[in-house]
Short mmCIF file of C-alpha atoms and ligand atoms in Angstrom, two decimals:
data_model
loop_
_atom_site.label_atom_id
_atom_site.label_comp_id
_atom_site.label_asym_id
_atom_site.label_seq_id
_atom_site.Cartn_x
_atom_site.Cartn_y
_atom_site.Cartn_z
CA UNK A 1 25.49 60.53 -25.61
CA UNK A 2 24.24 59.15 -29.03
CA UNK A 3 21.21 59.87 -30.19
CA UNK A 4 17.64 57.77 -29.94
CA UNK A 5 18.68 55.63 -27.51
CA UNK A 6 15.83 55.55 -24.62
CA UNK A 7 15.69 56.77 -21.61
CA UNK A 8 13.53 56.29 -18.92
CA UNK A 9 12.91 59.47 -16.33
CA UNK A 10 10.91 58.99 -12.80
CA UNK A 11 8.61 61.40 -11.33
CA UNK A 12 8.87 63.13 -14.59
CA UNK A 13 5.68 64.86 -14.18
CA UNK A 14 7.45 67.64 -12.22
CA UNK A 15 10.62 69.32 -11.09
CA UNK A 16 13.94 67.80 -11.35
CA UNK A 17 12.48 64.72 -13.14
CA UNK A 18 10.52 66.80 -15.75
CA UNK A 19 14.05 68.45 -15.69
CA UNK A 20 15.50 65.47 -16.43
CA UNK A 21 13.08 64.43 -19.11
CA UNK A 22 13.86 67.83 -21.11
CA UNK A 23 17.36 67.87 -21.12
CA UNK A 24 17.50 64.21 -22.31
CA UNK A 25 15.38 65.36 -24.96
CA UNK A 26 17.12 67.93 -26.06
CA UNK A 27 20.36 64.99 -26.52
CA UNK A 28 18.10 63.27 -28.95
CA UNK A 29 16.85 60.49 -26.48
CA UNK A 30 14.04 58.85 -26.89
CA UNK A 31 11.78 58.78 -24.01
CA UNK A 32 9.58 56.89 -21.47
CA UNK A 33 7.80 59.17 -19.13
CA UNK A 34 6.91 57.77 -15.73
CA UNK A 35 4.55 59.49 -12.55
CA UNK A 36 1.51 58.90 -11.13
CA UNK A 37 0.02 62.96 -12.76
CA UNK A 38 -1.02 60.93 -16.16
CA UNK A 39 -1.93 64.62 -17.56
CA UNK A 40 1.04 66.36 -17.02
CA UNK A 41 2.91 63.63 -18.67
CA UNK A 42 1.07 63.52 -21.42
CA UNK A 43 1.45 67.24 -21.67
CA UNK A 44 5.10 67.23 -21.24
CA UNK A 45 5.07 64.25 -24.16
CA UNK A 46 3.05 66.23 -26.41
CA UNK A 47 5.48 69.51 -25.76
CA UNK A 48 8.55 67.33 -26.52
CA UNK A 49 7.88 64.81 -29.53
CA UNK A 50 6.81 68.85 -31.56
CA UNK A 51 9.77 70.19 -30.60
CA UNK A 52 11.99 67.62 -30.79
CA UNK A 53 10.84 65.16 -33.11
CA UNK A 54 12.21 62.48 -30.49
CA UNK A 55 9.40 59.36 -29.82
CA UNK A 56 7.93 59.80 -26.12
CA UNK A 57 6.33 57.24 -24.02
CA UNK A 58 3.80 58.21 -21.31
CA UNK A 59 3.54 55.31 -18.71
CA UNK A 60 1.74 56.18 -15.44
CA UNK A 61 2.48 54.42 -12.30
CA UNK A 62 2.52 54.66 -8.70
CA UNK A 63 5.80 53.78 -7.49
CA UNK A 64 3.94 52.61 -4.29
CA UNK A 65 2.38 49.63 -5.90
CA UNK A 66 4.95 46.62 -5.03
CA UNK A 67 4.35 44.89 -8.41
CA UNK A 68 4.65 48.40 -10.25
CA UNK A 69 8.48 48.27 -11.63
CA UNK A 70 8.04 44.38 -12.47
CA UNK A 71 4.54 45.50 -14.59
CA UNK A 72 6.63 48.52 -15.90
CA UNK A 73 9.26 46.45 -17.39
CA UNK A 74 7.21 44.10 -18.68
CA UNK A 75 5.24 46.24 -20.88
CA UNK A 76 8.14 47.74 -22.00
CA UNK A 77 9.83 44.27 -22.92
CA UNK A 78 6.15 43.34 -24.86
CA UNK A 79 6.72 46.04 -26.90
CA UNK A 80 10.68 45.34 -27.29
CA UNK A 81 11.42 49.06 -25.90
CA UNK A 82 14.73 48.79 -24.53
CA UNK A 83 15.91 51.50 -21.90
CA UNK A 84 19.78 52.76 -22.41
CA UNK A 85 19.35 55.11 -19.69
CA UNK A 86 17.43 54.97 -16.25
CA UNK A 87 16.68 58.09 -14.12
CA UNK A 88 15.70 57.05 -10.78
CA UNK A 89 14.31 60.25 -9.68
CA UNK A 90 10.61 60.06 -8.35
CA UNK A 91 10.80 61.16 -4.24
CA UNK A 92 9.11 63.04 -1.41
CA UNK A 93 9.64 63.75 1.74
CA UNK A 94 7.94 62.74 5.08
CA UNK A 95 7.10 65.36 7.91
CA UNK A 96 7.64 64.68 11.41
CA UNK A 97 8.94 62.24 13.95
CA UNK A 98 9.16 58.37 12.90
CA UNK A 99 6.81 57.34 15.83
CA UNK A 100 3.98 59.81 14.25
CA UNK A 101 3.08 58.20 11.17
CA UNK A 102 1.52 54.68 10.69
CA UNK A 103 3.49 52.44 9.01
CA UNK A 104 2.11 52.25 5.41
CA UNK A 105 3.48 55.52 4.92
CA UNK A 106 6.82 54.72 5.75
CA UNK A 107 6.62 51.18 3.96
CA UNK A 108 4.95 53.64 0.88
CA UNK A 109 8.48 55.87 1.43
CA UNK A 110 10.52 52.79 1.76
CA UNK A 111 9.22 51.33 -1.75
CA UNK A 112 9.09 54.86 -3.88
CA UNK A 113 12.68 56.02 -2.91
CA UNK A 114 14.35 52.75 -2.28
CA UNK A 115 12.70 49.60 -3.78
CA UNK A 116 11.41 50.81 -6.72
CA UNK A 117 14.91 52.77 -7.55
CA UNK A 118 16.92 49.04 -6.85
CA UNK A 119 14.34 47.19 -8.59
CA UNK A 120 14.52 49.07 -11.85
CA UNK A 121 18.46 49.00 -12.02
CA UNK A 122 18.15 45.45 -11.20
CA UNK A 123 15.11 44.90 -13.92
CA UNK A 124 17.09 46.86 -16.75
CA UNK A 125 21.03 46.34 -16.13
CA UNK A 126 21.37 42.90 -17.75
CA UNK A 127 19.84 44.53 -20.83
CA UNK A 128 22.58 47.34 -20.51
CA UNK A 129 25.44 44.77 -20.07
CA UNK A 130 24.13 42.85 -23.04
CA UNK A 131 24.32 46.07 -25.37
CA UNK A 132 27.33 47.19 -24.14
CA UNK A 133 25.96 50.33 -23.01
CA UNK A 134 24.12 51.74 -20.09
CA UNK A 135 24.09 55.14 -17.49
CA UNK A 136 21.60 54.54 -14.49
CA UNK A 137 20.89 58.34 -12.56
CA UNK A 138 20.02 57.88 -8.85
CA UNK A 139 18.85 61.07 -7.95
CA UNK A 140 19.62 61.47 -4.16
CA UNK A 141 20.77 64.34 -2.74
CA UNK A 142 23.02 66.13 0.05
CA UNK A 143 21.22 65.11 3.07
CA UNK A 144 22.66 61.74 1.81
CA UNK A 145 26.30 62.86 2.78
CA UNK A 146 25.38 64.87 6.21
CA UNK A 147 23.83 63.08 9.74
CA UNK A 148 20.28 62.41 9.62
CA UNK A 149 18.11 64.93 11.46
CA UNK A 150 15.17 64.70 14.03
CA UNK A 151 12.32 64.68 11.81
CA UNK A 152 12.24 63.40 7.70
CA UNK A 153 13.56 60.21 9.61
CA UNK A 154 14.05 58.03 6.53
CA UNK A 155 14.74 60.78 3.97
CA UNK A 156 18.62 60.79 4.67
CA UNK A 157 18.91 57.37 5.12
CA UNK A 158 17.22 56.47 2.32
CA UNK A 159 19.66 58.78 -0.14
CA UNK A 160 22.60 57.63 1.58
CA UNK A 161 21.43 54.33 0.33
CA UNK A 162 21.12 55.37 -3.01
CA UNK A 163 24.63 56.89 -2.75
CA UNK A 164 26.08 53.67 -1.30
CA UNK A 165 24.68 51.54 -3.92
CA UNK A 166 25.54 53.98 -7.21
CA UNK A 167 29.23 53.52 -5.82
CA UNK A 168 28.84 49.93 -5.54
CA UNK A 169 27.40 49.64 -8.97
CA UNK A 170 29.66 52.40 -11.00
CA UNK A 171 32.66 49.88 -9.58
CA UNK A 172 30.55 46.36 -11.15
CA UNK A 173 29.77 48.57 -14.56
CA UNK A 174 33.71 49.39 -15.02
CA UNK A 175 34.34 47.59 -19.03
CA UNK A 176 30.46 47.08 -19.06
CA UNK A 177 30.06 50.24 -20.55
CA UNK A 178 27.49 51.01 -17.45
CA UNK A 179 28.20 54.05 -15.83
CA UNK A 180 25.98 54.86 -12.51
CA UNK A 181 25.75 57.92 -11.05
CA UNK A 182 24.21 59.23 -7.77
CA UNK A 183 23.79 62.81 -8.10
CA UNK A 184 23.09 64.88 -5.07
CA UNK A 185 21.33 68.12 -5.18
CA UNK A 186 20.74 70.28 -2.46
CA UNK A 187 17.83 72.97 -2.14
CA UNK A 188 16.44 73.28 -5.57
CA UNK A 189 13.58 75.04 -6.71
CA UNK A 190 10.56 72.28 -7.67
CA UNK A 191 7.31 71.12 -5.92
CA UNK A 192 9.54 68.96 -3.56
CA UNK A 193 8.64 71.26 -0.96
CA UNK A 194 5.10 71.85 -1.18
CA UNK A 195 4.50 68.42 -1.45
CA UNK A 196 6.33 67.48 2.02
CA UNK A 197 4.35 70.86 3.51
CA UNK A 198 7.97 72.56 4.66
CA UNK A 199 8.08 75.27 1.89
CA UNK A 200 7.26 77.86 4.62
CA UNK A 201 10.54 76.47 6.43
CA UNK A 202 12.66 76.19 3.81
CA UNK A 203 12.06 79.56 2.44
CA UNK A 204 14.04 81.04 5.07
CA UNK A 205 16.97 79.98 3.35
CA UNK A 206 19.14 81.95 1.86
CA UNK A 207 18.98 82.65 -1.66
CA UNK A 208 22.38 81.34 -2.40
CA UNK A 209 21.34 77.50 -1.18
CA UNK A 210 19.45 77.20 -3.59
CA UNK A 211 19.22 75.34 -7.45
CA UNK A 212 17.47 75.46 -10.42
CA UNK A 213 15.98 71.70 -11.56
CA UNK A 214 17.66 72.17 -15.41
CA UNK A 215 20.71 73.16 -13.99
CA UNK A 216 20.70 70.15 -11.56
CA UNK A 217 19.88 67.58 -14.64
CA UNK A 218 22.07 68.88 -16.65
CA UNK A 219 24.81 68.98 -14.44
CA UNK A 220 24.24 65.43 -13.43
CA UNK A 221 23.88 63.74 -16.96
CA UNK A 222 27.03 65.07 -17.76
CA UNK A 223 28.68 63.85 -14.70
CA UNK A 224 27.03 60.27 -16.01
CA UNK A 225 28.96 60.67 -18.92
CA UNK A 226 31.95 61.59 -17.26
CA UNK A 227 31.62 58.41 -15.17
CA UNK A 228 31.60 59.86 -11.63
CA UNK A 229 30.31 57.85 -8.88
CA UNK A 230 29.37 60.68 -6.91
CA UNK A 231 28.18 64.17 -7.99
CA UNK A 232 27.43 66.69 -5.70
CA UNK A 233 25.46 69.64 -7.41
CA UNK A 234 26.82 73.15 -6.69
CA UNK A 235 29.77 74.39 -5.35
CA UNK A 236 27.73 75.72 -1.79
CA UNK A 237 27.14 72.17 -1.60
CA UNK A 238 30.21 70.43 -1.94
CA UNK A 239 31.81 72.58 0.72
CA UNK A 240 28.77 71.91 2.99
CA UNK A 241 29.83 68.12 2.00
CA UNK A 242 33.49 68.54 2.72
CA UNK A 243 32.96 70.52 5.74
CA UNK A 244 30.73 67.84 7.27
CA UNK A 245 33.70 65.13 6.27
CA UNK A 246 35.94 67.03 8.27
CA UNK A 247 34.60 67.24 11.34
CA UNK A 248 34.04 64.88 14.17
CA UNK A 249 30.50 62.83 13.57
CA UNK A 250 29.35 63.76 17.03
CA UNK A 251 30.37 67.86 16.50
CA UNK A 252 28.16 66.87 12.83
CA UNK A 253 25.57 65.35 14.78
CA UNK A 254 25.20 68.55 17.16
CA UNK A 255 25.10 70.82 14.18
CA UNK A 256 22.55 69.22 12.33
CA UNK A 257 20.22 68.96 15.68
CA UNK A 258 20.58 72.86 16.12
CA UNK A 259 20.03 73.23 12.15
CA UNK A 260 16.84 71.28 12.79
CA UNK A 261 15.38 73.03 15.33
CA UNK A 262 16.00 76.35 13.32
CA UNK A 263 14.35 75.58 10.54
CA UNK A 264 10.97 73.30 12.56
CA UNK A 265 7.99 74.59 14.26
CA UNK A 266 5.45 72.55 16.00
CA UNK A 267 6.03 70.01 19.08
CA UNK A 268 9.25 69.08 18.56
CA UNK A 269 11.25 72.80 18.38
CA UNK A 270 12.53 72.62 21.89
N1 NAP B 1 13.84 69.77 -4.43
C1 NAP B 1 14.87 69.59 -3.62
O1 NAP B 1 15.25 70.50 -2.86
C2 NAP B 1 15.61 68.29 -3.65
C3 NAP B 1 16.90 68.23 -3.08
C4 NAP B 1 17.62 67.04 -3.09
C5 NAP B 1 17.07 65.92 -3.68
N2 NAP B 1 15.81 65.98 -4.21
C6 NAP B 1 15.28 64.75 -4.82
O2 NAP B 1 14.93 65.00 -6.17
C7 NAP B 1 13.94 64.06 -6.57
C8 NAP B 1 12.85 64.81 -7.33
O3 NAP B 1 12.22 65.70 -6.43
P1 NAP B 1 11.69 67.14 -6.89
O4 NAP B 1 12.40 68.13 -6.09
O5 NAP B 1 11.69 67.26 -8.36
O6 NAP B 1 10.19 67.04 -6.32
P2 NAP B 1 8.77 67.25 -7.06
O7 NAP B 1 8.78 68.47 -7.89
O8 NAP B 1 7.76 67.12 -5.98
O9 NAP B 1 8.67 65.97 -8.04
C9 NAP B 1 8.58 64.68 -7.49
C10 NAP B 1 8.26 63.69 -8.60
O10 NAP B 1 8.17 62.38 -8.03
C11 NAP B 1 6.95 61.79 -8.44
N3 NAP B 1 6.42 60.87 -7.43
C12 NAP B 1 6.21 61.12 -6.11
N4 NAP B 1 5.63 60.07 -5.54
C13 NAP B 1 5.47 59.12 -6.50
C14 NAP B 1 4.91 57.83 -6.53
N5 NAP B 1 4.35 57.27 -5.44
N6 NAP B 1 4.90 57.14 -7.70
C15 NAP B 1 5.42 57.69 -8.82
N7 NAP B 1 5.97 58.92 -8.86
C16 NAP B 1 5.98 59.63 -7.72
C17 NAP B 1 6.00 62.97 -8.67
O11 NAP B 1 5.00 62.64 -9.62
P3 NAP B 1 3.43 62.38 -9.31
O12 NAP B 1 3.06 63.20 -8.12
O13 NAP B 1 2.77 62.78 -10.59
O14 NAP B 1 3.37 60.89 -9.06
C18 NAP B 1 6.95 64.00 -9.28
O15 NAP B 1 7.06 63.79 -10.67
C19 NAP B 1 13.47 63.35 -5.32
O16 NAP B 1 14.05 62.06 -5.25
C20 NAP B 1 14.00 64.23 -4.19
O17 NAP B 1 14.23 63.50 -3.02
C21 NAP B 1 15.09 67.13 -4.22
#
């Protein structure tokens, strides 16, 4: 990529978005910073304009807030800050069945990892198109390519959605110069899972599942440049991919229910 064009990274204040935020730095991007953590931005801003000379913008939002990506992009258009390239990356996950929760946490899920993502491409593509240039980074991951599991209802769903639509928009950005990307990580190392409250879980597996968050945005800004649709992080992961597009759905389904109730505890193990 050229240098000091912008970029704007969600849920940069930690993990694979602060990863994200770094290694665009280090291509000479300029930067807008986006999380709810206003500090840690700021922090991470501070660390990256010293050592990279490279103009950073800290603008805290919650995600969750309907109006937040239209406010977003209209105080970046008031200050004529355009965005060249778009990491949709902010996400959580949600514990337990879909009956169990009340609904403004799922309609709080629904907005952070699927609204807000389609709103922001949406906001900032005709701006792309116009320039002639453009990469938009859904950050979804490889529970987007395998059945959903009992539990986390709407986390697969919603990253299959996110994979569904980079395809859909990688094919529209062909001679735009647009290139979308979803890239799909699988167990990497950030506050993901201390946040969802499954760290205990998930730290039964084996050391070999698992990323590191530079690795992962590194690896998936250069499949953005390489223009691939689809980029599944780590080669433990693409075979877990391929595998699952092998079988039968209904032999996947079965696998992923006795998965599940390896790795839960709680009412729902049996
Ligand atoms: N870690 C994994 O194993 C893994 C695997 C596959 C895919 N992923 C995906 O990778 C992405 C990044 O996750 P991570 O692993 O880096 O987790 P993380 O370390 O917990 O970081 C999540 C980021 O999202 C932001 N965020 C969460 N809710 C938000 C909201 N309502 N508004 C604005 N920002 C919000 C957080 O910032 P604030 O709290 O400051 O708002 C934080 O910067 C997610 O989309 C996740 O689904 C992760």
């Amino acid at each position: 990529m050229a240098s000091n064009r912008r970029a704007l990274v969600t849920g940069a204040s930690a993990g694979i978005g602060e990863a994200f935020a770094r290694e665009l730095a280090r291509r000479g991007h300029d930067l807008v910073l986006t999380a709810r953590r206003a500090d840690r931005l700021e922090a991470l801003a501070r660390e990256l304009r010293d050592r990279h000379g490279i103009e950073v913008i800290v603008a805290p939002l919650d995600l969750a807030w309907p109006d937040g990506v239209e406010a977003l992009v209209a105080a970046l258009d008031a200050q004529a800050l355009t965005i060249d390239v778009l990491v949709n990356n902010a996400g959580y996950g949600v514990t337990g069945y879909f009956d169990e929760q009340p609904w403004p946490v799922h309609a709080a899920f629904i907005q952070v990892l699927m609204t807000a993502p389609t709103e922001l491409a949406y906001r900032l593509l005709p701006g792309m198109k116009a320039r002639g240039y453009g990469r938009i980074v859904n950050v979804a991951s490889l529970a987007g390519h395998v059945p959903g599991s009992a539990g986390h209802t709407l986390y697969a769903a919603s990253k299959a959605y996110l994979i569904r639509f980079s395809q859909s928009l990688a094919l529209e950005g062909k001679g735009t110069g647009v290139h979308a990307t979803a890239v799909c990580p699988g167990f990497t190392y950030s506050e993901f899972h201390d946040v969802t409250g499954s760290r205990a879980l998930v730290s039964r597996m084996p050391s070999f599942m698992w990323m590191d968050a530079p690795t992962v945005a590194r690896q998936g800004l250069d499949a953005v440049e390489a223009g691939k649709a689809v980029y599944v992080n780590g080669r433990v992961n693409r075979l877990i991919k391929g595998f699952f597009k092998l079988i039968p759905d209904a032999l996947a389904l079965k696998l992923v229910e006795r998965q599940g109730r390896r790795f839960r505890t709680g009412p729902h193990r049996g």
